[in-house]
């Protein structure tokens, strides 16, 4: 049987088309730490003229929920709210050395991977080298790849100010490898001094709860 995602159809043109309209990227649901259902996201899109929804639920190698159920729910909603496009993705954390904490069994179900840093040794060189390897890794090149909340590793340790040039270098590396970079509106990362090229960046709100939708609306209204 074919996987749910036919990777051959992955097209950057299609992705850029999604990004040229209203979209919702970086969101969570009851399946992990969100307080919203899959349907809440679809409903928000329908009510607010958002064309595309990009799911980025947290995953780890040892999954505590059924990704299959999650996918089934998205597909059911996709039928019900047929005017909304959707992408099924996952937010996976980087491992020291450049690996990803992602379960093999979901790889055919997703078309997008959000690369995140959640918990990592306090070692800036290791952080930089691991991300560089991850961005280069051919294994993930058939997925839409996004480096999310860039600089969170530094910000959590109060190292952001000292290492902004290093973060900038890492972001350039991401872009040169075809990895999109998130403009994270929740943590305000990367810092404003780093300007992302508009055609290589993607706005994310890291939506967890209903109130986060208000921020999204304010953002849409300002554009
Ligand atoms: Zn995250
Ligand atoms: Zn997230």
JSON list of C-alpha atoms and ligand atoms in Angstrom, two decimals:
[
{"chain": "A", "resi": 1, "resn": "UNK", "atom": "CA", "xyz": [0.00, 0.00, 0.00]},
{"chain": "A", "resi": 2, "resn": "UNK", "atom": "CA", "xyz": [1.16, 3.52, -0.72]},
{"chain": "A", "resi": 3, "resn": "UNK", "atom": "CA", "xyz": [1.97, 5.82, 2.12]},
{"chain": "A", "resi": 4, "resn": "UNK", "atom": "CA", "xyz": [-0.49, 8.59, 2.76]},
{"chain": "A", "resi": 5, "resn": "UNK", "atom": "CA", "xyz": [1.91, 11.14, 1.36]},
{"chain": "A", "resi": 6, "resn": "UNK", "atom": "CA", "xyz": [3.26, 10.70, -2.09]},
{"chain": "A", "resi": 7, "resn": "UNK", "atom": "CA", "xyz": [6.57, 12.45, -1.61]},
{"chain": "A", "resi": 8, "resn": "UNK", "atom": "CA", "xyz": [7.11, 12.83, -5.33]},
{"chain": "A", "resi": 9, "resn": "UNK", "atom": "CA", "xyz": [4.37, 15.43, -5.39]},
{"chain": "A", "resi": 10, "resn": "UNK", "atom": "CA", "xyz": [6.20, 17.63, -2.88]},
{"chain": "A", "resi": 11, "resn": "UNK", "atom": "CA", "xyz": [6.69, 20.89, -4.66]},
{"chain": "A", "resi": 12, "resn": "UNK", "atom": "CA", "xyz": [8.26, 24.07, -3.42]},
{"chain": "A", "resi": 13, "resn": "UNK", "atom": "CA", "xyz": [6.07, 25.95, -5.85]},
{"chain": "A", "resi": 14, "resn": "UNK", "atom": "CA", "xyz": [2.96, 24.56, -4.14]},
{"chain": "A", "resi": 15, "resn": "UNK", "atom": "CA", "xyz": [4.43, 25.40, -0.75]},
{"chain": "A", "resi": 16, "resn": "UNK", "atom": "CA", "xyz": [5.24, 28.96, -1.79]},
{"chain": "A", "resi": 17, "resn": "UNK", "atom": "CA", "xyz": [1.71, 29.27, -3.15]},
{"chain": "A", "resi": 18, "resn": "UNK", "atom": "CA", "xyz": [0.34, 28.31, 0.26]},
{"chain": "A", "resi": 19, "resn": "UNK", "atom": "CA", "xyz": [2.57, 30.92, 1.84]},
{"chain": "A", "resi": 20, "resn": "UNK", "atom": "CA", "xyz": [1.37, 33.64, -0.49]},
{"chain": "A", "resi": 21, "resn": "UNK", "atom": "CA", "xyz": [-2.15, 33.41, 0.95]},
{"chain": "A", "resi": 22, "resn": "UNK", "atom": "CA", "xyz": [-3.43, 33.35, 4.51]},
{"chain": "A", "resi": 23, "resn": "UNK", "atom": "CA", "xyz": [-2.09, 30.32, 6.34]},
{"chain": "A", "resi": 24, "resn": "UNK", "atom": "CA", "xyz": [-1.78, 28.99, 9.84]},
{"chain": "A", "resi": 25, "resn": "UNK", "atom": "CA", "xyz": [1.56, 27.41, 10.64]},
{"chain": "A", "resi": 26, "resn": "UNK", "atom": "CA", "xyz": [2.83, 25.91, 13.88]},
{"chain": "A", "resi": 27, "resn": "UNK", "atom": "CA", "xyz": [-0.05, 24.69, 15.95]},
{"chain": "A", "resi": 28, "resn": "UNK", "atom": "CA", "xyz": [-0.83, 22.17, 18.63]},
{"chain": "A", "resi": 29, "resn": "UNK", "atom": "CA", "xyz": [-3.90, 20.23, 19.73]},
{"chain": "A", "resi": 30, "resn": "UNK", "atom": "CA", "xyz": [-5.26, 18.05, 22.53]},
{"chain": "A", "resi": 31, "resn": "UNK", "atom": "CA", "xyz": [-3.06, 15.26, 21.18]},
{"chain": "A", "resi": 32, "resn": "UNK", "atom": "CA", "xyz": [-0.15, 16.92, 22.98]},
{"chain": "A", "resi": 33, "resn": "UNK", "atom": "CA", "xyz": [-0.01, 20.11, 25.04]},
{"chain": "A", "resi": 34, "resn": "UNK", "atom": "CA", "xyz": [-2.57, 22.16, 23.09]},
{"chain": "A", "resi": 35, "resn": "UNK", "atom": "CA", "xyz": [-6.03, 23.07, 24.35]},
{"chain": "A", "resi": 36, "resn": "UNK", "atom": "CA", "xyz": [-7.65, 22.98, 20.93]},
{"chain": "A", "resi": 37, "resn": "UNK", "atom": "CA", "xyz": [-9.09, 20.25, 18.77]},
{"chain": "A", "resi": 38, "resn": "UNK", "atom": "CA", "xyz": [-8.14, 19.56, 15.19]},
{"chain": "A", "resi": 39, "resn": "UNK", "atom": "CA", "xyz": [-11.60, 20.81, 14.24]},
{"chain": "A", "resi": 40, "resn": "UNK", "atom": "CA", "xyz": [-11.12, 24.10, 16.16]},
{"chain": "A", "resi": 41, "resn": "UNK", "atom": "CA", "xyz": [-8.24, 24.88, 13.80]},
{"chain": "A", "resi": 42, "resn": "UNK", "atom": "CA", "xyz": [-10.27, 24.08, 10.70]},
{"chain": "A", "resi": 43, "resn": "UNK", "atom": "CA", "xyz": [-13.20, 26.10, 11.99]},
{"chain": "A", "resi": 44, "resn": "UNK", "atom": "CA", "xyz": [-10.96, 29.09, 12.65]},
{"chain": "A", "resi": 45, "resn": "UNK", "atom": "CA", "xyz": [-9.69, 28.91, 9.08]},
{"chain": "A", "resi": 46, "resn": "UNK", "atom": "CA", "xyz": [-13.16, 28.71, 7.59]},
{"chain": "A", "resi": 47, "resn": "UNK", "atom": "CA", "xyz": [-14.40, 31.61, 9.66]},
{"chain": "A", "resi": 48, "resn": "UNK", "atom": "CA", "xyz": [-11.43, 33.84, 8.92]},
{"chain": "A", "resi": 49, "resn": "UNK", "atom": "CA", "xyz": [-10.60, 33.16, 5.30]},
{"chain": "A", "resi": 50, "resn": "UNK", "atom": "CA", "xyz": [-7.45, 31.20, 6.02]},
{"chain": "A", "resi": 51, "resn": "UNK", "atom": "CA", "xyz": [-6.67, 28.98, 3.05]},
{"chain": "A", "resi": 52, "resn": "UNK", "atom": "CA", "xyz": [-4.07, 26.65, 4.47]},
{"chain": "A", "resi": 53, "resn": "UNK", "atom": "CA", "xyz": [-3.51, 24.87, 7.74]},
{"chain": "A", "resi": 54, "resn": "UNK", "atom": "CA", "xyz": [-0.14, 23.32, 8.58]},
{"chain": "A", "resi": 55, "resn": "UNK", "atom": "CA", "xyz": [-0.20, 20.88, 11.46]},
{"chain": "A", "resi": 56, "resn": "UNK", "atom": "CA", "xyz": [3.05, 20.56, 13.40]},
{"chain": "A", "resi": 57, "resn": "UNK", "atom": "CA", "xyz": [2.17, 18.37, 16.35]},
{"chain": "A", "resi": 58, "resn": "UNK", "atom": "CA", "xyz": [4.94, 17.42, 18.77]},
{"chain": "A", "resi": 59, "resn": "UNK", "atom": "CA", "xyz": [6.38, 13.97, 18.27]},
{"chain": "A", "resi": 60, "resn": "UNK", "atom": "CA", "xyz": [9.12, 11.91, 19.83]},
{"chain": "A", "resi": 61, "resn": "UNK", "atom": "CA", "xyz": [10.47, 8.45, 19.10]},
{"chain": "A", "resi": 62, "resn": "UNK", "atom": "CA", "xyz": [8.28, 7.02, 21.86]},
{"chain": "A", "resi": 63, "resn": "UNK", "atom": "CA", "xyz": [4.90, 8.47, 20.93]},
{"chain": "A", "resi": 64, "resn": "UNK", "atom": "CA", "xyz": [2.32, 8.77, 23.70]},
{"chain": "A", "resi": 65, "resn": "UNK", "atom": "CA", "xyz": [-0.64, 9.15, 21.36]},
{"chain": "A", "resi": 66, "resn": "UNK", "atom": "CA", "xyz": [-1.82, 7.57, 18.16]},
{"chain": "A", "resi": 67, "resn": "UNK", "atom": "CA", "xyz": [-0.49, 9.53, 15.22]},
{"chain": "A", "resi": 68, "resn": "UNK", "atom": "CA", "xyz": [-2.77, 7.43, 13.05]},
{"chain": "A", "resi": 69, "resn": "UNK", "atom": "CA", "xyz": [-5.82, 8.75, 14.92]},
{"chain": "A", "resi": 70, "resn": "UNK", "atom": "CA", "xyz": [-4.47, 12.26, 14.59]},
{"chain": "A", "resi": 71, "resn": "UNK", "atom": "CA", "xyz": [-4.06, 11.85, 10.83]},
{"chain": "A", "resi": 72, "resn": "UNK", "atom": "CA", "xyz": [-7.51, 10.29, 10.51]},
{"chain": "A", "resi": 73, "resn": "UNK", "atom": "CA", "xyz": [-9.06, 13.21, 12.35]},
{"chain": "A", "resi": 74, "resn": "UNK", "atom": "CA", "xyz": [-7.31, 15.73, 10.12]},
{"chain": "A", "resi": 75, "resn": "UNK", "atom": "CA", "xyz": [-8.47, 13.90, 7.01]},
{"chain": "A", "resi": 76, "resn": "UNK", "atom": "CA", "xyz": [-12.04, 13.73, 8.24]},
{"chain": "A", "resi": 77, "resn": "UNK", "atom": "CA", "xyz": [-12.01, 17.46, 8.96]},
{"chain": "A", "resi": 78, "resn": "UNK", "atom": "CA", "xyz": [-10.36, 18.07, 5.59]},
{"chain": "A", "resi": 79, "resn": "UNK", "atom": "CA", "xyz": [-13.41, 16.51, 3.95]},
{"chain": "A", "resi": 80, "resn": "UNK", "atom": "CA", "xyz": [-15.85, 18.46, 6.07]},
{"chain": "A", "resi": 81, "resn": "UNK", "atom": "CA", "xyz": [-14.04, 21.78, 5.58]},
{"chain": "A", "resi": 82, "resn": "UNK", "atom": "CA", "xyz": [-13.11, 21.14, 1.99]},
{"chain": "A", "resi": 83, "resn": "UNK", "atom": "CA", "xyz": [-12.22, 24.78, 1.28]},
{"chain": "A", "resi": 84, "resn": "UNK", "atom": "CA", "xyz": [-9.24, 24.53, 3.64]},
{"chain": "A", "resi": 85, "resn": "UNK", "atom": "CA", "xyz": [-5.96, 23.05, 2.38]},
{"chain": "A", "resi": 86, "resn": "UNK", "atom": "CA", "xyz": [-3.95, 21.23, 4.96]},
{"chain": "A", "resi": 87, "resn": "UNK", "atom": "CA", "xyz": [-0.49, 19.82, 5.42]},
{"chain": "A", "resi": 88, "resn": "UNK", "atom": "CA", "xyz": [0.30, 17.21, 8.02]},
{"chain": "A", "resi": 89, "resn": "UNK", "atom": "CA", "xyz": [3.59, 17.86, 9.74]},
{"chain": "A", "resi": 90, "resn": "UNK", "atom": "CA", "xyz": [5.41, 17.17, 12.95]},
{"chain": "A", "resi": 91, "resn": "UNK", "atom": "CA", "xyz": [7.56, 19.20, 15.29]},
{"chain": "A", "resi": 92, "resn": "UNK", "atom": "CA", "xyz": [10.57, 17.10, 16.24]},
{"chain": "A", "resi": 93, "resn": "UNK", "atom": "CA", "xyz": [13.45, 17.98, 18.46]},
{"chain": "A", "resi": 94, "resn": "UNK", "atom": "CA", "xyz": [17.05, 17.88, 17.40]},
{"chain": "A", "resi": 95, "resn": "UNK", "atom": "CA", "xyz": [19.36, 15.42, 19.13]},
{"chain": "A", "resi": 96, "resn": "UNK", "atom": "CA", "xyz": [22.99, 16.16, 19.92]},
{"chain": "A", "resi": 97, "resn": "UNK", "atom": "CA", "xyz": [24.90, 15.21, 16.77]},
{"chain": "A", "resi": 98, "resn": "UNK", "atom": "CA", "xyz": [22.14, 16.26, 14.38]},
{"chain": "A", "resi": 99, "resn": "UNK", "atom": "CA", "xyz": [19.63, 13.41, 14.64]},
{"chain": "A", "resi": 100, "resn": "UNK", "atom": "CA", "xyz": [15.92, 13.92, 15.09]},
{"chain": "A", "resi": 101, "resn": "UNK", "atom": "CA", "xyz": [13.66, 12.59, 17.81]},
{"chain": "A", "resi": 102, "resn": "UNK", "atom": "CA", "xyz": [11.03, 11.35, 15.38]},
{"chain": "A", "resi": 103, "resn": "UNK", "atom": "CA", "xyz": [9.34, 7.94, 15.06]},
{"chain": "A", "resi": 104, "resn": "UNK", "atom": "CA", "xyz": [9.93, 6.03, 11.82]},
{"chain": "A", "resi": 105, "resn": "UNK", "atom": "CA", "xyz": [6.33, 4.94, 11.60]},
{"chain": "A", "resi": 106, "resn": "UNK", "atom": "CA", "xyz": [4.98, 8.44, 10.94]},
{"chain": "A", "resi": 107, "resn": "UNK", "atom": "CA", "xyz": [7.37, 9.35, 8.14]},
{"chain": "A", "resi": 108, "resn": "UNK", "atom": "CA", "xyz": [4.98, 8.32, 5.39]},
{"chain": "A", "resi": 109, "resn": "UNK", "atom": "CA", "xyz": [2.14, 10.29, 6.94]},
{"chain": "A", "resi": 110, "resn": "UNK", "atom": "CA", "xyz": [3.82, 13.67, 7.01]},
{"chain": "A", "resi": 111, "resn": "UNK", "atom": "CA", "xyz": [5.03, 16.11, 4.41]},
{"chain": "A", "resi": 112, "resn": "UNK", "atom": "CA", "xyz": [6.47, 18.76, 6.73]},
{"chain": "A", "resi": 113, "resn": "UNK", "atom": "CA", "xyz": [8.97, 18.64, 9.56]},
{"chain": "A", "resi": 114, "resn": "UNK", "atom": "CA", "xyz": [9.52, 21.45, 12.03]},
{"chain": "A", "resi": 115, "resn": "UNK", "atom": "CA", "xyz": [13.05, 21.27, 13.44]},
{"chain": "A", "resi": 116, "resn": "UNK", "atom": "CA", "xyz": [12.99, 22.38, 17.08]},
{"chain": "A", "resi": 117, "resn": "UNK", "atom": "CA", "xyz": [15.42, 22.66, 19.95]},
{"chain": "A", "resi": 118, "resn": "UNK", "atom": "CA", "xyz": [13.81, 21.55, 23.22]},
{"chain": "A", "resi": 119, "resn": "UNK", "atom": "CA", "xyz": [16.30, 20.54, 25.84]},
{"chain": "A", "resi": 120, "resn": "UNK", "atom": "CA", "xyz": [19.88, 20.29, 24.70]},
{"chain": "A", "resi": 121, "resn": "UNK", "atom": "CA", "xyz": [23.32, 20.22, 26.38]},
{"chain": "A", "resi": 122, "resn": "UNK", "atom": "CA", "xyz": [24.68, 23.67, 27.28]},
{"chain": "A", "resi": 123, "resn": "UNK", "atom": "CA", "xyz": [27.20, 23.65, 24.46]},
{"chain": "A", "resi": 124, "resn": "UNK", "atom": "CA", "xyz": [27.04, 26.30, 21.77]},
{"chain": "A", "resi": 125, "resn": "UNK", "atom": "CA", "xyz": [29.41, 24.54, 19.37]},
{"chain": "A", "resi": 126, "resn": "UNK", "atom": "CA", "xyz": [27.48, 21.32, 19.67]},
{"chain": "A", "resi": 127, "resn": "UNK", "atom": "CA", "xyz": [24.24, 23.22, 19.09]},
{"chain": "A", "resi": 128, "resn": "UNK", "atom": "CA", "xyz": [25.59, 24.92, 15.98]},
{"chain": "A", "resi": 129, "resn": "UNK", "atom": "CA", "xyz": [27.20, 21.80, 14.51]},
{"chain": "A", "resi": 130, "resn": "UNK", "atom": "CA", "xyz": [24.19, 19.61, 15.21]},
{"chain": "A", "resi": 131, "resn": "UNK", "atom": "CA", "xyz": [21.81, 22.00, 13.46]},
{"chain": "A", "resi": 132, "resn": "UNK", "atom": "CA", "xyz": [24.20, 22.38, 10.54]},
{"chain": "A", "resi": 133, "resn": "UNK", "atom": "CA", "xyz": [24.23, 18.60, 10.10]},
{"chain": "A", "resi": 134, "resn": "UNK", "atom": "CA", "xyz": [20.47, 18.40, 10.42]},
{"chain": "A", "resi": 135, "resn": "UNK", "atom": "CA", "xyz": [19.99, 21.04, 7.72]},
{"chain": "A", "resi": 136, "resn": "UNK", "atom": "CA", "xyz": [22.35, 19.15, 5.42]},
{"chain": "A", "resi": 137, "resn": "UNK", "atom": "CA", "xyz": [20.84, 15.74, 6.09]},
{"chain": "A", "resi": 138, "resn": "UNK", "atom": "CA", "xyz": [19.58, 14.26, 2.81]},
{"chain": "A", "resi": 139, "resn": "UNK", "atom": "CA", "xyz": [17.17, 12.10, 4.70]},
{"chain": "A", "resi": 140, "resn": "UNK", "atom": "CA", "xyz": [14.82, 15.03, 5.26]},
{"chain": "A", "resi": 141, "resn": "UNK", "atom": "CA", "xyz": [15.14, 16.74, 1.91]},
{"chain": "A", "resi": 142, "resn": "UNK", "atom": "CA", "xyz": [11.89, 15.35, 0.57]},
{"chain": "A", "resi": 143, "resn": "UNK", "atom": "CA", "xyz": [9.97, 17.11, 3.30]},
{"chain": "A", "resi": 144, "resn": "UNK", "atom": "CA", "xyz": [9.07, 20.73, 3.70]},
{"chain": "A", "resi": 145, "resn": "UNK", "atom": "CA", "xyz": [11.50, 21.67, 6.42]},
{"chain": "A", "resi": 146, "resn": "UNK", "atom": "CA", "xyz": [11.21, 24.59, 8.79]},
{"chain": "A", "resi": 147, "resn": "UNK", "atom": "CA", "xyz": [13.62, 25.67, 11.51]},
{"chain": "A", "resi": 148, "resn": "UNK", "atom": "CA", "xyz": [11.21, 26.75, 14.25]},
{"chain": "A", "resi": 149, "resn": "UNK", "atom": "CA", "xyz": [11.68, 29.24, 17.09]},
{"chain": "A", "resi": 150, "resn": "UNK", "atom": "CA", "xyz": [15.24, 29.89, 15.89]},
{"chain": "A", "resi": 151, "resn": "UNK", "atom": "CA", "xyz": [17.51, 30.90, 18.74]},
{"chain": "A", "resi": 152, "resn": "UNK", "atom": "CA", "xyz": [15.41, 29.40, 21.51]},
{"chain": "A", "resi": 153, "resn": "UNK", "atom": "CA", "xyz": [18.45, 27.45, 22.69]},
{"chain": "A", "resi": 154, "resn": "UNK", "atom": "CA", "xyz": [20.34, 30.71, 23.18]},
{"chain": "A", "resi": 155, "resn": "UNK", "atom": "CA", "xyz": [17.41, 32.68, 24.55]},
{"chain": "A", "resi": 156, "resn": "UNK", "atom": "CA", "xyz": [16.70, 30.11, 27.28]},
{"chain": "A", "resi": 157, "resn": "UNK", "atom": "CA", "xyz": [20.26, 30.48, 28.51]},
{"chain": "A", "resi": 158, "resn": "UNK", "atom": "CA", "xyz": [20.44, 34.28, 28.14]},
{"chain": "A", "resi": 159, "resn": "UNK", "atom": "CA", "xyz": [23.11, 33.85, 25.50]},
{"chain": "A", "resi": 160, "resn": "UNK", "atom": "CA", "xyz": [21.18, 35.41, 22.67]},
{"chain": "A", "resi": 161, "resn": "UNK", "atom": "CA", "xyz": [22.76, 38.84, 22.85]},
{"chain": "A", "resi": 162, "resn": "UNK", "atom": "CA", "xyz": [26.32, 37.50, 22.80]},
{"chain": "A", "resi": 163, "resn": "UNK", "atom": "CA", "xyz": [25.66, 35.01, 20.06]},
{"chain": "A", "resi": 164, "resn": "UNK", "atom": "CA", "xyz": [23.35, 36.80, 17.65]},
{"chain": "A", "resi": 165, "resn": "UNK", "atom": "CA", "xyz": [25.99, 36.62, 14.85]},
{"chain": "A", "resi": 166, "resn": "UNK", "atom": "CA", "xyz": [26.24, 32.86, 15.35]},
{"chain": "A", "resi": 167, "resn": "UNK", "atom": "CA", "xyz": [22.47, 32.51, 15.13]},
{"chain": "A", "resi": 168, "resn": "UNK", "atom": "CA", "xyz": [22.51, 34.61, 12.01]},
{"chain": "A", "resi": 169, "resn": "UNK", "atom": "CA", "xyz": [25.12, 32.29, 10.51]},
{"chain": "A", "resi": 170, "resn": "UNK", "atom": "CA", "xyz": [23.03, 29.26, 11.40]},
{"chain": "A", "resi": 171, "resn": "UNK", "atom": "CA", "xyz": [19.96, 30.81, 9.81]},
{"chain": "A", "resi": 172, "resn": "UNK", "atom": "CA", "xyz": [21.94, 31.47, 6.65]},
{"chain": "A", "resi": 173, "resn": "UNK", "atom": "CA", "xyz": [23.02, 27.85, 6.68]},
{"chain": "A", "resi": 174, "resn": "UNK", "atom": "CA", "xyz": [19.39, 26.74, 6.96]},
{"chain": "A", "resi": 175, "resn": "UNK", "atom": "CA", "xyz": [18.37, 28.90, 4.04]},
{"chain": "A", "resi": 176, "resn": "UNK", "atom": "CA", "xyz": [21.28, 27.73, 1.89]},
{"chain": "A", "resi": 177, "resn": "UNK", "atom": "CA", "xyz": [20.13, 24.14, 2.50]},
{"chain": "A", "resi": 178, "resn": "UNK", "atom": "CA", "xyz": [16.55, 24.91, 1.49]},
{"chain": "A", "resi": 179, "resn": "UNK", "atom": "CA", "xyz": [15.20, 24.94, 5.04]},
{"chain": "A", "resi": 180, "resn": "UNK", "atom": "CA", "xyz": [12.59, 27.62, 5.74]},
{"chain": "A", "resi": 181, "resn": "UNK", "atom": "CA", "xyz": [12.99, 29.69, 8.87]},
{"chain": "A", "resi": 182, "resn": "UNK", "atom": "CA", "xyz": [10.13, 30.48, 11.19]},
{"chain": "A", "resi": 183, "resn": "UNK", "atom": "CA", "xyz": [9.36, 33.99, 12.30]},
{"chain": "A", "resi": 184, "resn": "UNK", "atom": "CA", "xyz": [8.01, 32.87, 15.65]},
{"chain": "A", "resi": 185, "resn": "UNK", "atom": "CA", "xyz": [5.46, 35.34, 16.97]},
{"chain": "A", "resi": 186, "resn": "UNK", "atom": "CA", "xyz": [5.06, 33.63, 20.33]},
{"chain": "A", "resi": 187, "resn": "UNK", "atom": "CA", "xyz": [8.67, 33.81, 21.46]},
{"chain": "A", "resi": 188, "resn": "UNK", "atom": "CA", "xyz": [9.59, 36.67, 19.11]},
{"chain": "A", "resi": 189, "resn": "UNK", "atom": "CA", "xyz": [12.39, 34.69, 17.54]},
{"chain": "A", "resi": 190, "resn": "UNK", "atom": "CA", "xyz": [14.67, 35.24, 15.82]},
{"chain": "A", "resi": 191, "resn": "UNK", "atom": "CA", "xyz": [15.40, 38.65, 17.40]},
{"chain": "A", "resi": 192, "resn": "UNK", "atom": "CA", "xyz": [14.35, 41.67, 15.34]},
{"chain": "A", "resi": 193, "resn": "UNK", "atom": "CA", "xyz": [17.96, 42.46, 14.42]},
{"chain": "A", "resi": 194, "resn": "UNK", "atom": "CA", "xyz": [18.00, 39.38, 12.19]},
{"chain": "A", "resi": 195, "resn": "UNK", "atom": "CA", "xyz": [16.04, 40.05, 9.04]},
{"chain": "A", "resi": 196, "resn": "UNK", "atom": "CA", "xyz": [14.68, 36.96, 7.32]},
{"chain": "A", "resi": 197, "resn": "UNK", "atom": "CA", "xyz": [14.21, 36.92, 3.55]},
{"chain": "A", "resi": 198, "resn": "UNK", "atom": "CA", "xyz": [10.45, 36.94, 3.02]},
{"chain": "A", "resi": 199, "resn": "UNK", "atom": "CA", "xyz": [10.50, 34.11, 0.48]},
{"chain": "A", "resi": 200, "resn": "UNK", "atom": "CA", "xyz": [12.40, 31.81, 2.84]},
{"chain": "A", "resi": 201, "resn": "UNK", "atom": "CA", "xyz": [10.55, 32.50, 6.05]},
{"chain": "A", "resi": 202, "resn": "UNK", "atom": "CA", "xyz": [7.24, 31.44, 7.44]},
{"chain": "A", "resi": 203, "resn": "UNK", "atom": "CA", "xyz": [5.22, 33.07, 10.19]},
{"chain": "A", "resi": 204, "resn": "UNK", "atom": "CA", "xyz": [4.32, 30.83, 13.10]},
{"chain": "A", "resi": 205, "resn": "UNK", "atom": "CA", "xyz": [2.26, 31.47, 16.21]},
{"chain": "A", "resi": 206, "resn": "UNK", "atom": "CA", "xyz": [2.82, 28.20, 18.07]},
{"chain": "A", "resi": 207, "resn": "UNK", "atom": "CA", "xyz": [-0.92, 28.13, 18.73]},
{"chain": "A", "resi": 208, "resn": "UNK", "atom": "CA", "xyz": [-1.94, 26.17, 21.82]},
{"chain": "A", "resi": 209, "resn": "UNK", "atom": "CA", "xyz": [-5.19, 27.73, 22.97]},
{"chain": "A", "resi": 210, "resn": "UNK", "atom": "CA", "xyz": [-8.13, 29.81, 21.85]},
{"chain": "A", "resi": 211, "resn": "UNK", "atom": "CA", "xyz": [-6.60, 33.11, 22.97]},
{"chain": "A", "resi": 212, "resn": "UNK", "atom": "CA", "xyz": [-3.73, 32.56, 20.55]},
{"chain": "A", "resi": 213, "resn": "UNK", "atom": "CA", "xyz": [-6.21, 32.91, 17.68]},
{"chain": "A", "resi": 214, "resn": "UNK", "atom": "CA", "xyz": [-6.73, 36.54, 18.74]},
{"chain": "A", "resi": 215, "resn": "UNK", "atom": "CA", "xyz": [-3.05, 37.25, 18.11]},
{"chain": "A", "resi": 216, "resn": "UNK", "atom": "CA", "xyz": [-3.33, 35.68, 14.69]},
{"chain": "A", "resi": 217, "resn": "UNK", "atom": "CA", "xyz": [-6.31, 37.88, 13.83]},
{"chain": "A", "resi": 218, "resn": "UNK", "atom": "CA", "xyz": [-4.49, 41.00, 15.00]},
{"chain": "A", "resi": 219, "resn": "UNK", "atom": "CA", "xyz": [-1.58, 40.00, 12.78]},
{"chain": "A", "resi": 220, "resn": "UNK", "atom": "CA", "xyz": [-3.82, 39.44, 9.77]},
{"chain": "A", "resi": 221, "resn": "UNK", "atom": "CA", "xyz": [-5.53, 42.78, 10.32]},
{"chain": "A", "resi": 222, "resn": "UNK", "atom": "CA", "xyz": [-2.18, 44.55, 10.35]},
{"chain": "A", "resi": 223, "resn": "UNK", "atom": "CA", "xyz": [-1.27, 43.29, 6.89]},
{"chain": "B", "resi": 1, "resn": "LIG", "atom": "ZN1", "xyz": [8.68, 24.00, 20.09]},
{"chain": "B", "resi": 2, "resn": "LIG", "atom": "ZN1", "xyz": [5.40, 24.11, 18.91]}
]
